[in-house]
Every structure is written in structure tokens, then in C-alpha cells.
XYZ file of C-alpha atoms in Angstrom:
670
model
C -15.272 21.518 29.010
C -13.579 24.596 30.493
C -16.492 26.208 32.395
C -14.600 29.436 32.792
C -14.396 29.863 28.964
C -17.468 30.427 26.755
C -17.773 28.441 23.496
C -16.342 30.258 20.463
C -19.893 30.757 19.130
C -22.439 29.534 21.654
C -25.343 30.710 19.485
C -24.875 27.792 17.033
C -27.834 25.652 17.872
C -27.762 22.892 15.322
C -26.043 19.605 16.119
C -24.548 17.208 13.468
C -23.718 13.689 14.442
C -23.147 10.190 13.076
C -22.047 11.236 9.622
C -21.785 8.140 7.467
C -19.734 6.825 5.870
C -16.901 7.576 8.288
C -13.995 5.382 9.244
C -12.666 5.549 12.777
C -13.914 9.097 13.394
C -12.596 10.352 10.095
C -9.060 9.125 10.686
C -9.049 7.118 7.402
C -10.639 7.613 3.997
C -13.381 5.482 2.427
C -12.768 4.067 -1.046
C -14.873 4.479 -4.187
C -14.500 4.092 -7.962
C -14.681 6.926 -10.503
C -18.296 7.217 -11.451
C -19.709 5.941 -8.137
C -22.279 8.031 -6.313
C -21.242 8.631 -2.699
C -24.274 8.616 -0.424
C -23.799 10.492 2.781
C -26.150 10.586 5.794
C -26.092 12.471 9.094
C -28.151 13.008 12.151
C -29.076 16.760 12.316
C -31.126 18.210 15.110
C -31.582 21.319 17.281
C -33.447 22.463 20.272
C -37.037 23.600 19.849
C -39.228 23.204 16.862
C -37.457 25.190 14.116
C -37.051 23.635 10.750
C -33.526 22.797 9.645
C -31.719 22.955 6.447
C -28.227 22.108 5.295
C -25.752 20.968 2.681
C -23.394 18.234 1.930
C -20.111 19.959 1.058
C -17.466 18.345 -1.087
C -14.300 19.199 -2.958
C -11.025 17.825 -4.293
C -8.521 17.576 -1.515
C -6.310 20.568 -1.148
C -3.034 20.284 -3.139
C 0.196 22.275 -3.404
C -1.064 24.128 -6.474
C -4.603 24.688 -5.042
C -4.248 24.803 -1.205
C -7.858 25.840 -0.600
C -10.229 24.714 -3.395
C -13.811 25.975 -2.994
C -16.522 23.699 -1.540
C -19.286 22.454 -3.782
C -22.625 21.791 -2.161
C -25.700 19.633 -2.433
C -28.845 20.280 -0.350
C -29.551 17.795 2.384
C -32.929 15.990 2.211
C -34.899 14.788 5.099
C -35.695 11.097 5.379
C -38.541 9.102 7.021
C -36.230 8.419 9.945
C -36.450 11.287 12.408
C -33.550 13.705 12.274
C -31.725 11.773 9.538
C -30.761 13.683 6.457
C -29.053 12.427 3.217
C -27.390 13.719 0.165
C -25.042 12.427 -2.586
C -22.177 13.575 -4.636
C -20.129 12.147 -7.514
C -16.484 13.016 -7.870
C -15.402 13.550 -11.461
C -11.656 12.912 -11.154
C -9.392 10.272 -9.601
C -7.656 11.132 -6.354
C -8.586 12.179 -2.878
C -11.829 14.134 -2.341
C -13.192 15.629 0.955
C -16.661 15.956 2.286
C -18.486 17.265 5.298
C -21.923 18.434 6.393
C -23.168 21.966 7.215
C -26.594 22.682 8.758
C -28.508 25.615 10.164
C -31.881 26.813 11.264
C -34.201 27.342 8.351
C -35.610 30.654 9.475
C -37.661 31.518 6.423
C -39.020 27.933 6.143
C -39.962 28.043 9.850
C -41.587 31.404 9.357
C -43.662 30.153 6.394
C -44.709 27.026 8.272
C -45.791 28.955 11.335
C -47.524 31.634 9.208
C -49.639 29.024 7.607
C -50.651 27.600 10.940
C -51.465 31.003 12.304
C -53.628 31.915 9.284
C -55.464 28.632 9.627
C -56.170 29.457 13.270
C -57.428 32.908 12.239
C -54.796 34.771 14.235
C -53.575 38.356 13.503
C -50.400 37.937 11.450
C -49.754 41.553 10.551
C -46.524 41.684 12.685
C -45.528 38.217 11.562
C -45.511 39.479 7.964
C -43.015 42.137 8.870
C -40.813 39.450 10.500
C -40.872 37.692 7.160
C -39.834 40.912 5.360
C -36.821 41.152 7.658
C -35.788 37.626 6.873
C -36.130 38.316 3.091
C -34.089 41.464 3.357
C -31.228 39.448 4.945
C -31.499 36.864 2.216
C -31.345 39.553 -0.443
C -28.068 40.820 1.048
C -26.614 37.360 0.707
C -27.949 36.831 -2.840
C -26.824 38.256 -6.153
C -28.466 38.919 -9.534
C -32.119 38.196 -10.121
C -32.476 36.447 -6.752
C -31.266 39.531 -4.883
C -33.607 41.850 -6.783
C -36.583 39.465 -6.368
C -36.108 38.961 -2.600
C -35.686 42.692 -1.969
C -38.799 43.449 -3.987
C -40.918 40.946 -2.151
C -39.600 42.218 1.202
C -40.631 45.724 0.311
C -44.087 44.638 -0.754
C -44.606 42.780 2.516
C -43.896 46.007 4.397
C -46.236 47.971 2.072
C -49.449 48.503 4.091
C -51.276 49.817 1.000
C -51.315 46.143 -0.111
C -54.006 44.119 1.651
C -52.908 41.788 4.317
C -54.518 38.777 2.434
C -52.341 39.591 -0.658
C -49.245 39.892 1.453
C -50.021 36.516 3.122
C -50.416 34.956 -0.317
C -47.179 36.419 -1.399
C -45.312 35.346 1.677
C -46.543 31.693 1.238
C -45.657 31.564 -2.478
C -43.602 28.297 -3.054
C -41.326 30.109 -5.574
C -40.351 32.682 -3.018
C -39.643 29.893 -0.575
C -37.284 28.272 -3.015
C -35.473 31.517 -3.687
C -35.042 32.237 0.036
C -33.809 28.720 0.650
C -30.998 29.296 -1.868
C -29.660 32.124 0.296
C -29.993 31.127 3.957
C -28.378 33.182 6.680
C -25.229 31.056 7.369
C -23.741 33.285 10.084
C -24.753 30.793 12.729
C -24.481 27.658 10.601
C -22.888 24.596 12.211
C -20.395 22.490 10.460
C -19.435 18.804 11.320
C -16.080 19.160 13.060
C -14.413 16.483 10.815
C -13.417 16.802 7.161
C -13.846 13.242 5.829
C -12.091 11.861 2.765
C -12.725 9.408 -0.014
C -10.044 7.916 -2.313
C -11.398 7.720 -5.845
C -9.783 4.901 -7.873
C -10.013 3.595 -11.443
C -12.455 0.867 -12.329
C -9.781 -1.874 -12.252
C -9.327 -1.213 -8.533
C -12.804 -2.855 -8.079
C -13.042 -5.290 -11.032
C -10.030 -7.107 -12.313
C -8.830 -10.674 -13.156
C -5.187 -11.459 -12.217
C -2.914 -14.217 -13.555
C 0.432 -14.959 -11.980
C 3.351 -16.560 -13.760
C 7.104 -16.898 -13.494
C 8.714 -15.695 -16.724
C 11.881 -17.732 -16.124
C 9.885 -21.042 -16.434
C 9.114 -20.449 -20.102
C 12.497 -20.823 -21.743
C 12.737 -23.395 -24.506
C 14.885 -26.510 -24.096
C 15.324 -26.207 -20.314
C 17.076 -22.794 -20.399
C 16.126 -19.846 -18.258
C 13.219 -17.954 -19.687
C 13.340 -14.353 -20.819
C 10.946 -11.476 -21.193
C 10.730 -12.411 -24.869
C 9.606 -15.911 -23.857
C 7.062 -14.410 -21.504
C 5.907 -12.111 -24.300
C 5.153 -15.198 -26.362
C 2.802 -16.334 -23.660
C 0.824 -13.110 -23.461
C -1.829 -14.312 -26.046
C -2.387 -17.381 -23.801
C -3.101 -15.224 -20.834
C -5.204 -12.756 -22.887
C -7.275 -15.537 -24.541
C -8.228 -16.795 -21.061
C -9.624 -13.308 -20.260
C -7.177 -12.111 -17.660
C -6.504 -8.322 -17.658
C -3.693 -8.138 -15.065
C -0.607 -10.224 -15.389
C 1.425 -10.400 -12.119
C 5.107 -11.213 -12.261
C 7.058 -12.263 -9.113
C 10.208 -10.226 -8.568
C 12.137 -9.760 -11.877
C 15.317 -8.454 -10.253
C 18.864 -9.991 -9.928
C 18.971 -12.830 -7.304
C 21.678 -13.117 -4.698
C 24.192 -15.960 -4.536
C 24.919 -15.806 -0.819
C 22.828 -18.363 1.021
C 20.851 -19.071 -2.147
C 18.139 -21.596 -1.553
C 18.127 -24.862 -3.586
C 15.212 -26.855 -4.894
C 12.393 -27.427 -2.482
C 13.717 -24.681 -0.265
C 16.873 -26.623 0.709
C 19.550 -24.556 2.475
C 22.336 -25.471 0.151
C 21.928 -24.721 -3.584
C 23.531 -26.984 -6.192
C 25.259 -25.786 -9.300
C 22.706 -24.300 -11.661
C 19.974 -23.671 -8.963
C 18.252 -20.351 -9.792
C 17.323 -19.293 -6.292
C 14.233 -17.481 -4.979
C 13.162 -14.345 -6.844
C 12.394 -12.810 -3.509
C 16.074 -12.870 -2.508
C 16.528 -9.475 -4.317
C 19.883 -8.028 -5.190
C 23.291 -8.987 -6.633
C 26.213 -7.087 -8.037
C 24.159 -6.442 -11.215
C 21.786 -4.329 -9.188
C 18.810 -4.313 -6.835
C 15.172 -3.325 -6.973
C 15.531 -1.171 -10.092
C 17.483 -3.666 -12.110
C 16.226 -6.777 -13.962
C 17.769 -10.259 -13.850
C 20.268 -10.547 -16.592
C 18.889 -13.934 -17.668
C 15.461 -12.315 -18.192
C 16.967 -9.545 -20.350
C 17.417 -5.885 -20.069
C 15.213 -2.954 -19.186
C 14.617 -2.365 -22.797
C 13.456 -5.991 -23.079
C 11.077 -5.412 -20.139
C 9.698 -2.315 -21.936
C 9.027 -4.345 -25.064
C 7.225 -6.980 -23.031
C 5.246 -4.337 -21.098
C 4.119 -2.664 -24.311
C 3.085 -5.905 -25.868
C 0.901 -6.676 -22.880
C -0.641 -3.195 -23.031
C -1.597 -3.841 -26.666
C -3.484 -6.971 -25.555
C -5.324 -5.084 -22.814
C -3.240 -6.543 -20.044
C -1.774 -4.430 -17.290
C 1.564 -5.791 -15.855
C 1.671 -5.965 -12.026
C 5.118 -6.047 -10.465
C 5.953 -7.663 -7.151
C 7.596 -5.196 -4.704
C 9.366 -7.044 -1.898
C 11.034 -4.647 0.502
C 13.899 -6.895 1.535
C 17.399 -7.571 0.236
C 19.669 -10.533 -0.377
C 23.133 -10.307 1.321
C 24.484 -9.369 -2.089
C 22.156 -6.416 -2.669
C 24.200 -3.293 -3.310
C 22.406 -1.467 -0.463
C 23.782 -3.974 2.085
C 27.246 -2.564 1.466
C 26.321 1.050 0.633
C 23.861 1.578 3.589
C 24.750 -0.982 6.310
C 22.731 1.154 8.714
C 19.500 0.200 6.941
C 19.745 -3.370 8.113
C 19.271 -4.827 11.633
C 22.300 -6.452 13.248
C 22.671 -9.430 15.610
C 24.696 -9.363 18.764
C 27.850 -10.587 16.890
C 27.600 -7.700 14.409
C 26.375 -9.712 11.414
C 23.246 -8.632 9.490
C 20.081 -10.346 10.694
C 18.336 -12.454 8.152
C 14.500 -12.642 7.822
C 12.684 -15.165 9.861
C 9.191 -16.050 11.121
C 10.121 -18.721 13.694
C 10.440 -21.540 13.065
C 10.719 -20.517 9.337
C 14.024 -18.956 8.398
C 14.949 -17.110 5.285
C 18.735 -17.124 5.288
C 18.841 -15.606 1.745
C 17.033 -12.449 2.753
C 17.811 -9.461 5.012
C 14.887 -7.308 6.265
C 15.177 -3.584 6.341
C 15.515 -1.942 9.754
C 12.661 0.621 9.864
C 13.829 1.809 13.355
C 17.166 2.870 12.017
C 18.245 6.439 12.772
C 18.566 6.684 8.967
C 14.889 6.011 8.398
C 14.106 9.174 6.347
C 16.706 8.158 3.745
C 15.450 4.583 3.828
C 11.862 5.727 3.307
C 12.645 7.946 0.381
C 14.787 5.219 -1.282
C 12.026 2.636 -0.926
C 9.568 5.225 -2.402
C 12.024 5.586 -5.280
C 11.563 1.890 -6.194
C 7.879 2.489 -6.947
C 8.535 5.731 -8.784
C 11.296 4.086 -10.934
C 8.828 1.565 -12.295
C 5.920 3.987 -12.512
C 8.236 6.090 -14.814
C 8.429 3.026 -17.128
C 4.555 2.763 -17.229
C 3.778 0.302 -14.454
C 0.627 1.092 -12.504
C -0.058 -2.148 -10.694
C 2.003 -3.355 -7.764
C 1.593 -6.467 -5.646
C 3.367 -5.771 -2.334
C 4.948 -8.798 -0.621
C 4.400 -9.150 3.019
C 3.482 -5.542 3.815
C 2.371 -6.480 7.290
C 6.040 -6.848 8.313
C 6.674 -3.226 7.598
C 5.427 -0.259 9.664
C 2.009 1.043 8.849
C 3.073 4.689 9.002
C 5.507 4.014 6.185
C 2.694 2.581 3.965
C 0.341 5.449 4.690
C 3.030 7.915 3.746
C 4.442 6.190 0.604
C 1.023 5.282 -0.888
C -0.392 8.774 -0.248
C 2.694 10.304 -1.700
C 2.618 8.188 -4.929
C -1.191 8.430 -5.405
C -0.979 12.197 -5.062
C 0.968 12.242 -8.300
C -0.441 9.049 -9.798
C -3.927 8.437 -8.519
C -4.437 5.604 -11.003
C -1.854 3.302 -9.353
C -3.222 0.167 -7.754
C -1.535 -1.413 -4.712
C -2.423 -5.020 -3.827
C -1.566 -6.056 -0.287
C -0.242 -9.603 0.030
C -0.863 -9.993 3.729
C -2.133 -13.165 5.469
C -2.184 -12.167 9.057
C -4.367 -11.039 11.823
C -7.631 -9.236 10.769
C -6.828 -6.014 12.443
C -3.472 -5.752 10.704
C -4.906 -6.689 7.360
C -7.615 -4.061 7.759
C -5.124 -1.571 9.037
C -3.121 -1.862 5.830
C -6.242 -1.271 3.762
C -7.146 1.777 5.749
C -3.738 3.239 5.169
C -4.041 3.043 1.377
C -3.806 -0.393 -0.124
C -6.195 -0.535 -3.051
C -6.943 -4.258 -2.833
C -6.103 -6.964 -0.337
C -5.555 -10.660 -0.257
C -8.018 -12.429 2.006
C -8.854 -15.537 4.004
C -10.980 -16.910 1.117
C -8.224 -19.358 0.405
C -9.202 -21.185 3.574
C -12.948 -20.555 3.693
C -14.439 -23.824 2.488
C -17.757 -24.626 4.173
C -21.043 -23.017 3.528
C -21.134 -21.324 6.996
C -17.538 -20.100 6.649
C -18.158 -18.580 3.200
C -21.447 -16.847 3.992
C -20.137 -15.434 7.293
C -16.972 -14.205 5.733
C -18.762 -12.585 2.737
C -21.175 -10.828 5.145
C -18.229 -9.219 6.926
C -16.612 -8.177 3.597
C -19.729 -6.784 1.853
C -22.285 -5.820 4.556
C -20.267 -4.135 7.304
C -18.105 -1.091 7.643
C -15.223 -3.184 6.309
C -16.620 -2.830 2.760
C -15.915 0.968 2.955
C -12.159 0.532 2.945
C -11.203 -3.163 2.167
C -11.424 -4.429 -1.373
C -11.020 -8.170 -1.497
C -9.054 -9.994 -4.229
C -9.711 -13.775 -4.062
C -6.921 -16.217 -4.761
C -7.587 -19.990 -4.665
C -3.835 -20.622 -4.694
C -0.527 -18.855 -4.596
C 3.104 -19.991 -5.067
C 3.267 -20.181 -1.261
C -0.102 -21.718 -0.618
C -1.432 -24.995 -1.895
C -4.441 -25.347 0.361
C -5.417 -28.756 1.642
C -8.684 -28.897 -0.280
C -6.782 -28.756 -3.569
C -4.257 -31.468 -2.664
C -6.664 -34.253 -3.637
C -6.104 -33.180 -7.244
C -9.808 -33.547 -8.208
C -10.711 -31.321 -11.108
C -14.014 -30.486 -9.444
C -12.131 -29.134 -6.392
C -10.286 -26.667 -8.552
C -13.349 -25.658 -10.471
C -15.334 -25.069 -7.240
C -12.699 -22.726 -6.023
C -12.511 -21.007 -9.363
C -16.299 -20.334 -9.555
C -16.473 -19.137 -6.025
C -13.405 -16.821 -6.355
C -14.581 -15.372 -9.687
C -18.224 -14.843 -8.784
C -18.125 -14.004 -5.109
C -15.526 -11.361 -5.542
C -15.295 -8.700 -8.245
C -11.469 -9.135 -8.265
C -9.756 -12.507 -8.208
C -6.622 -14.178 -9.369
C -4.911 -17.486 -9.903
C -1.290 -18.699 -9.817
C -0.820 -20.423 -13.044
C -0.175 -22.578 -14.945
C -0.109 -24.463 -11.657
C -3.803 -23.891 -11.213
C -5.198 -24.731 -14.626
C -2.936 -27.833 -14.755
C -4.150 -28.830 -11.249
C -0.727 -29.073 -9.635
C -1.609 -30.652 -6.268
C 1.477 -32.354 -4.649
C 2.853 -30.971 -1.428
C 6.419 -31.720 -0.385
C 5.259 -33.726 2.590
C 2.025 -34.600 4.394
C 0.612 -31.757 6.297
C 2.495 -29.074 4.279
C 0.604 -26.365 2.500
C 3.108 -25.531 -0.186
C 4.034 -27.036 -3.555
C 6.553 -29.869 -4.053
C 9.176 -28.708 -6.540
C 8.013 -25.202 -5.959
C 8.526 -22.774 -8.739
C 9.813 -20.309 -6.144
C 13.114 -22.296 -6.145
C 13.519 -23.924 -9.532
C 12.584 -23.641 -13.161
C 9.466 -25.648 -14.144
C 8.209 -26.750 -17.464
C 4.472 -26.458 -18.195
C 2.662 -28.227 -20.876
C 0.059 -25.622 -21.733
C -1.539 -27.890 -24.315
C -2.419 -30.615 -21.904
C -5.908 -31.920 -22.821
C -7.128 -31.972 -19.211
C -6.212 -28.333 -18.620
C -8.925 -26.180 -16.976
C -8.126 -23.423 -19.500
C -11.547 -23.751 -21.352
C -13.476 -23.351 -18.063
C -11.354 -20.426 -16.897
C -11.902 -18.736 -20.258
C -15.552 -19.236 -19.958
C -15.693 -17.908 -16.425
C -13.794 -14.767 -17.420
C -16.021 -14.255 -20.430
C -19.045 -14.380 -18.105
C -17.444 -11.805 -15.858
C -16.835 -9.476 -18.665
C -20.289 -9.889 -20.208
C -22.236 -9.515 -16.993
C -21.890 -6.294 -14.988
C -23.552 -7.847 -12.032
C -20.226 -9.605 -11.267
C -18.303 -6.256 -11.329
C -19.129 -5.284 -7.754
C -19.557 -6.817 -4.221
C -22.125 -4.688 -2.592
C -24.842 -6.448 -4.485
C -24.180 -9.922 -3.189
C -27.038 -11.741 -1.465
C -27.156 -15.396 -0.266
C -30.184 -17.612 -0.777
C -31.295 -20.269 1.655
C -30.803 -23.899 0.613
C -31.849 -27.004 2.571
C -28.353 -28.630 2.154
C -25.089 -27.687 3.856
C -23.284 -28.777 0.722
C -25.126 -26.620 -1.714
C -24.354 -22.794 -1.645
C -26.502 -20.362 -3.578
C -26.167 -16.639 -4.025
C -26.949 -13.917 -6.504
C -25.864 -10.565 -7.830
C -27.996 -8.000 -9.624
C -26.931 -4.760 -11.366
C -29.544 -2.797 -13.188
C -31.294 -5.401 -15.356
C -28.481 -8.065 -15.124
C -29.234 -10.818 -12.655
C -27.015 -13.919 -11.976
C -27.786 -16.830 -9.703
C -24.851 -19.010 -8.713
C -25.379 -22.481 -7.210
C -22.320 -24.388 -6.192
C -21.993 -27.992 -5.020
C -19.343 -27.791 -2.397
C -18.555 -31.505 -2.489
C -16.139 -32.300 -5.393
C -17.024 -36.067 -5.369
C -20.764 -36.545 -5.102
C -24.001 -35.315 -6.631
C -26.062 -33.077 -4.418
C -29.410 -31.270 -4.858
C -31.258 -28.709 -2.840
C -34.295 -26.526 -2.723
C -33.098 -23.061 -3.297
C -35.313 -20.198 -1.970
C -34.715 -17.212 -4.153
C -35.505 -13.659 -3.228
C -35.307 -11.598 -6.403
C -37.579 -8.603 -6.547
C -39.126 -8.299 -9.992
C -38.677 -12.022 -10.756
C -39.766 -14.228 -7.851
C -42.378 -11.770 -6.569
C -44.224 -11.558 -9.909
C -46.107 -14.877 -9.313
C -44.987 -16.229 -12.752
C -42.173 -18.225 -14.165
C -38.879 -16.903 -15.377
C -36.169 -18.407 -17.481
C -32.607 -19.187 -16.196
C -29.786 -19.898 -18.614
C -26.845 -21.868 -17.240
C -23.863 -19.973 -18.694
C -21.548 -22.905 -17.904
C -23.444 -25.829 -19.463
C -25.756 -23.894 -21.888
C -28.899 -25.560 -20.527
C -32.006 -23.431 -20.025
C -34.683 -23.978 -17.334
C -37.915 -22.382 -16.190
C -38.022 -21.440 -12.463
C -41.374 -20.764 -10.907
C -41.762 -18.698 -7.752
C -39.259 -18.476 -4.988
C -38.553 -22.209 -4.350
C -36.808 -24.207 -7.018
C -34.855 -27.485 -7.099
C -31.281 -27.527 -8.326
C -29.203 -30.653 -8.570
C -25.552 -30.635 -9.414
C -23.153 -33.545 -10.383
C -19.533 -32.440 -9.944
C -18.396 -34.976 -12.517
C -20.085 -32.816 -15.134
C -19.770 -29.318 -13.529
C -19.717 -28.504 -9.875
C -21.677 -25.214 -10.311
C -24.446 -23.528 -12.262
C -24.129 -19.867 -13.192
C -27.714 -18.949 -14.114
C -28.558 -15.823 -16.063
C -32.097 -14.953 -15.023
C -34.634 -13.070 -17.175
C -38.411 -12.673 -17.334
C -40.276 -14.884 -19.703
C -42.009 -13.282 -22.708
C -45.389 -11.691 -22.150
C -48.591 -13.737 -22.064
C -51.288 -13.598 -24.648
C -53.440 -11.227 -22.545
C -50.569 -8.715 -22.616
C -51.160 -8.090 -26.292
C -53.624 -5.691 -27.939
C -55.546 -8.376 -29.811
C -56.535 -10.125 -26.555
C -58.804 -7.246 -25.777
């Protein structure tokens, strides 16, 4: 503090601290869904004993057309915790909203409180009444209409010594007068929290969605390369399983130079189709489609067919280029160079991606690069796409993501960005803070009871939940986790149930998942043998052992039970077995209890200690309906035995409800 310089307004006595929610001192916005109530709290205090009042201020973020929208306000309310005040607001449009807190001395409220004490102590309050009149006169100046006239009238009557002091005291203590005065406080010395905080308001699917990934090129008849029309024919299959987002790997032309062969071999044979992530060929780059898939018009027809079935199409955006991408020749300065002058290919030692060049985000031409990359998103948005899965965003600068996502969502706040980043926690969270709507997670590797409960606590019960929306994937084209390589159907079902009920958004890479593809190329590897990333596959969608029926049932449960539509309601229940995991979700009057046997081979049982207000604390039984098997049971009290045989089903998803009333609840019992 500069001791030779007085504060701008040193008479502002009210202090506002610890406003919540707030991310990194207000540097980043929180995230909410349209229709959510946003609860804000703050510590508000001042010297002395005066009462305080204040408001939660909120508004849509300033825009080019409306650079300074007016603040809306909600009164702060005191809580049982000393000095903590709360208020809530509910944004009514998508996009960025702002909020902050303002507080001031409640002068008339303090006057009224002290007047009452003085009257009770039989003190002379004739001068105090005049102080009250002065406060009301100031309030009248700040008010308009009926309030202005009413406050001025009462102030005059308080100064009228022809009215008895007793009557004037009664008038000054009138609760209606207090409410009118509270509506027009003297804000000249109000304090405002120094930060303007932000919230990004997204559509419902940003929180609750079921994703399905497939490669269109693998669905051609007779061994040929699949087309958009072939993929369109598979849309009912996806819709019938209950998925509402269909994610396509890159659909662009694939380079020939250094094209990878089957099983990621360095030399491609004749007819090898290459990796879709090696984007770019003479036919075009990120705004073109692979000729074997069809044309842009064919894509439009496919997209519209998906929309008619209630499916949003998510496109993969991989910001990299094959050596044959037009930009490599048109903008050589956009790509890093090696010491011999050749373009550097992508690598994550010891992994090498000879068929891909990364972009050089440190180039002197970075403004042109940034705007061209932004143009990729805007091109597909113009064709109706609103969902993007972004490949490896953690290998591109965070300032770029913050700029491009903010720019796009300013014009299209309904767009959803899914971050495909499996990297260090700080970097994954940093991407989410800078705008990614949803994020891949470590769920893929969280297997034990302790790992799952600890991880879910971090994602749902800490500050992380304010900005990081998890999307759980049991598998991806890059990741065949070790616990699925045994091929046991129960292992796949365990991960399906966990993903779909722990997280409000989840996805599977199919048909590899429902057909239980489980062979790695070699022992110790975590990818698929004969990976669809490098070759066309043929999938028998009619296989009798397909997990399709169970996936369909799980997705139907998700759609029918709003408790599974959010994560902040998750609670774990104690079990006396490390191999039995139990948790529940409740929303309004919908309560689900999920019990999972984490061992895919053996039967296990456990005592489950439930904590469900309104059910377990009522001292009476309640019914649970297993939505997977159809069985019904009666649970009594908090402690109940559950036994699960993975050969039948590795989990129970219980819908809980109170039993019907007893005979003494009815009129004729009396």
C-alpha cells in the first residue's frame, strides 16, 4: 500500500471476501447448465456493530452489441454461519454470464434495531426519531413512484412534533416501512467485490449425454470402403441402443506419404487405408471429406438423417496434417523444421507418427495459423455440427484453446467441445478451465473400490466439479485397458455400468465394445490388435453374444431416471467387502442405488449400509426394483445384504421407493 496516497474512497467500511464459487481468483469461469440455479455465497463484514445489507449482481456478459448491460440484483440473505451471506440467480439464456457481490451498511435497519433497544430501555428517543427521518428522506430521493411518496410522507410525519412520540415510534418501527426503506438504501458508500466472476451456461447435453464412436469406413458391403450412406444405414442401430451423440473419427482425405499399414506398421501395402488422423491429401484438408466416404452433400444427408433420429453427430478435430496436406505446401512456415530443413513429424518418444506433421504454434505467422484453425470449426458449424471431440488438445497451447473456444461460443453458445486429453491432472484441468465443455478422464484405469471412490470424490465434491465435466469411456480406439483383455463379458458389463451410472456423460467405442474385442497386438500392450485405426474391419452386429441388449437397457435406465443426469448428487455407501462397490443418486423423488461386483469371475456379497434420508431413516421397509434383472426386494433400515453373481449380472441397479401405507394410515383404522 502506498502510504502517501489515500484510498480512492476510504469511507467504504464493508469488506467482501471469499466469494464462492470462484475459480483461481476469478481468472476462469465456472460451468452450469441452462436452468440451473447458481448459488453464490460471500463473507461480508464491517467494523462496529452496524447491520449490513447487500445484493448479488448478475447480467449477461457484455457483447459488441451491448457493451454495458445493466446489472440485475437479488438481495443477500444472512446464514447461521457468522458473516456468511447467500443468494442465487438463474440465467435464462446460453452463453457467458457475470456475477459479483455488493454490500453496504444497512443504516435504516440499524436505526430501527437500535431504536427498539432504546425504547425497551426507557430511554429518550426524540432525537433518534429525527435521525430516522433524515435516513428516510435520503431513501425517498433514491426511490421513485409510490415508494418515494410514501417514504417522504413518513419522514415528514416523524418530524411532526404535533404527533405524539409514541405514535412516531410505532410508525418508525413499522415492518412495511422497513421493507420500503430496504429497497432504496444509500449506495454512495457501497462496497463491491473487486472481481467480476463468470459462468458459462451450456445446453443440457453438455452435462448429460451418451456417446457412441464408430468408423464409417468399416461398414461397406463386400469388403469395400464404407460410405456415409453405409453409415446412415447403421444409424437406427445406434439410436435403438439409446445413444444420442455419434462420434466419427476424422472423415477427411488421408495422406499417402509415410502412410501407416495394418497394426501401425511403417510401410503400407497396396490397399492399406491409413490412419484417419493423418489428415490431408491433394483432395483437401480439414474442410474436405474422404472421397471414398462420399461428398459434402453425402455428409449433409447423413447428418440430417442422424438429427431425425435424435442423434447429434460429433466430429473429430485433430489439429495436425499429413505431409500431403495442402497447407504443408501453401504455408510451410506453419510447420516446425528439423536441422536439415525437413518438416518435423509428430512424436511422443519413443512413439513416432511419421505420417503426421504437428503445427508450429510458435511460428511468426501464428495469427494467420490461429484464424485458419478457427476456420475449421466454423466451417463445420455452418453445416450444422455442434459437437466436436478434439484430439490431443494438450499438445497445443492453452492460450489458443481459450481464445478459439471463447470466440466460437460467443457466436454459438450451444457448441460442445470434448477434450481428448490423457495427461497430467493440472494440464487436463487447465484445458477444462479454458473452455472445454467435457473431458476424458482417468476412469479408464480406475478399477479398485478405493481408486473409484477417491477419484469420484475429486470429480464431484471438490472445486474441480465447478469447471470439469467428466465423460467416462471404458475403451477407445487407442486404449484397450488391461482389465478388458481377458475377454470376460462380465468385465465389459462392469465397466459399462460404472461408466453409465457414475458419470452423467459416458461413451463407448463400438462395435468393438459390445462385441467384446479384447486382443492386444502383444503382451503388455494397451491397444487393439488389427486396430481399426489402420485397416477396415468387419463387424457382425447380429452376433448372439453381443452386449447390445444390456447397453440398450442401461441407456433406457439413464433416460428414464433423472437421478443419473447429474454428478453432484453422487454418494457412496459403506460395504464390508473391497470387491463390492455401492453408491446412489437422488434427484427430487427419483432414487437409484447401484451395487457392483468388481470381480468379473466370482460371486460376492456384502452388507450395504445405506444413507438415504426419507427411506432408511423412516424405520420401515422400502421396495427396491432391480432395473437390470427385473427382481424386486424389500430393504429394511440402513443395513441390507446384497449378493451378486457376475455369471448372471455383475451389478444391480435398484430403483428405490417407499412401500404403500400401513392400515393405520387409513381413515377406517380410526
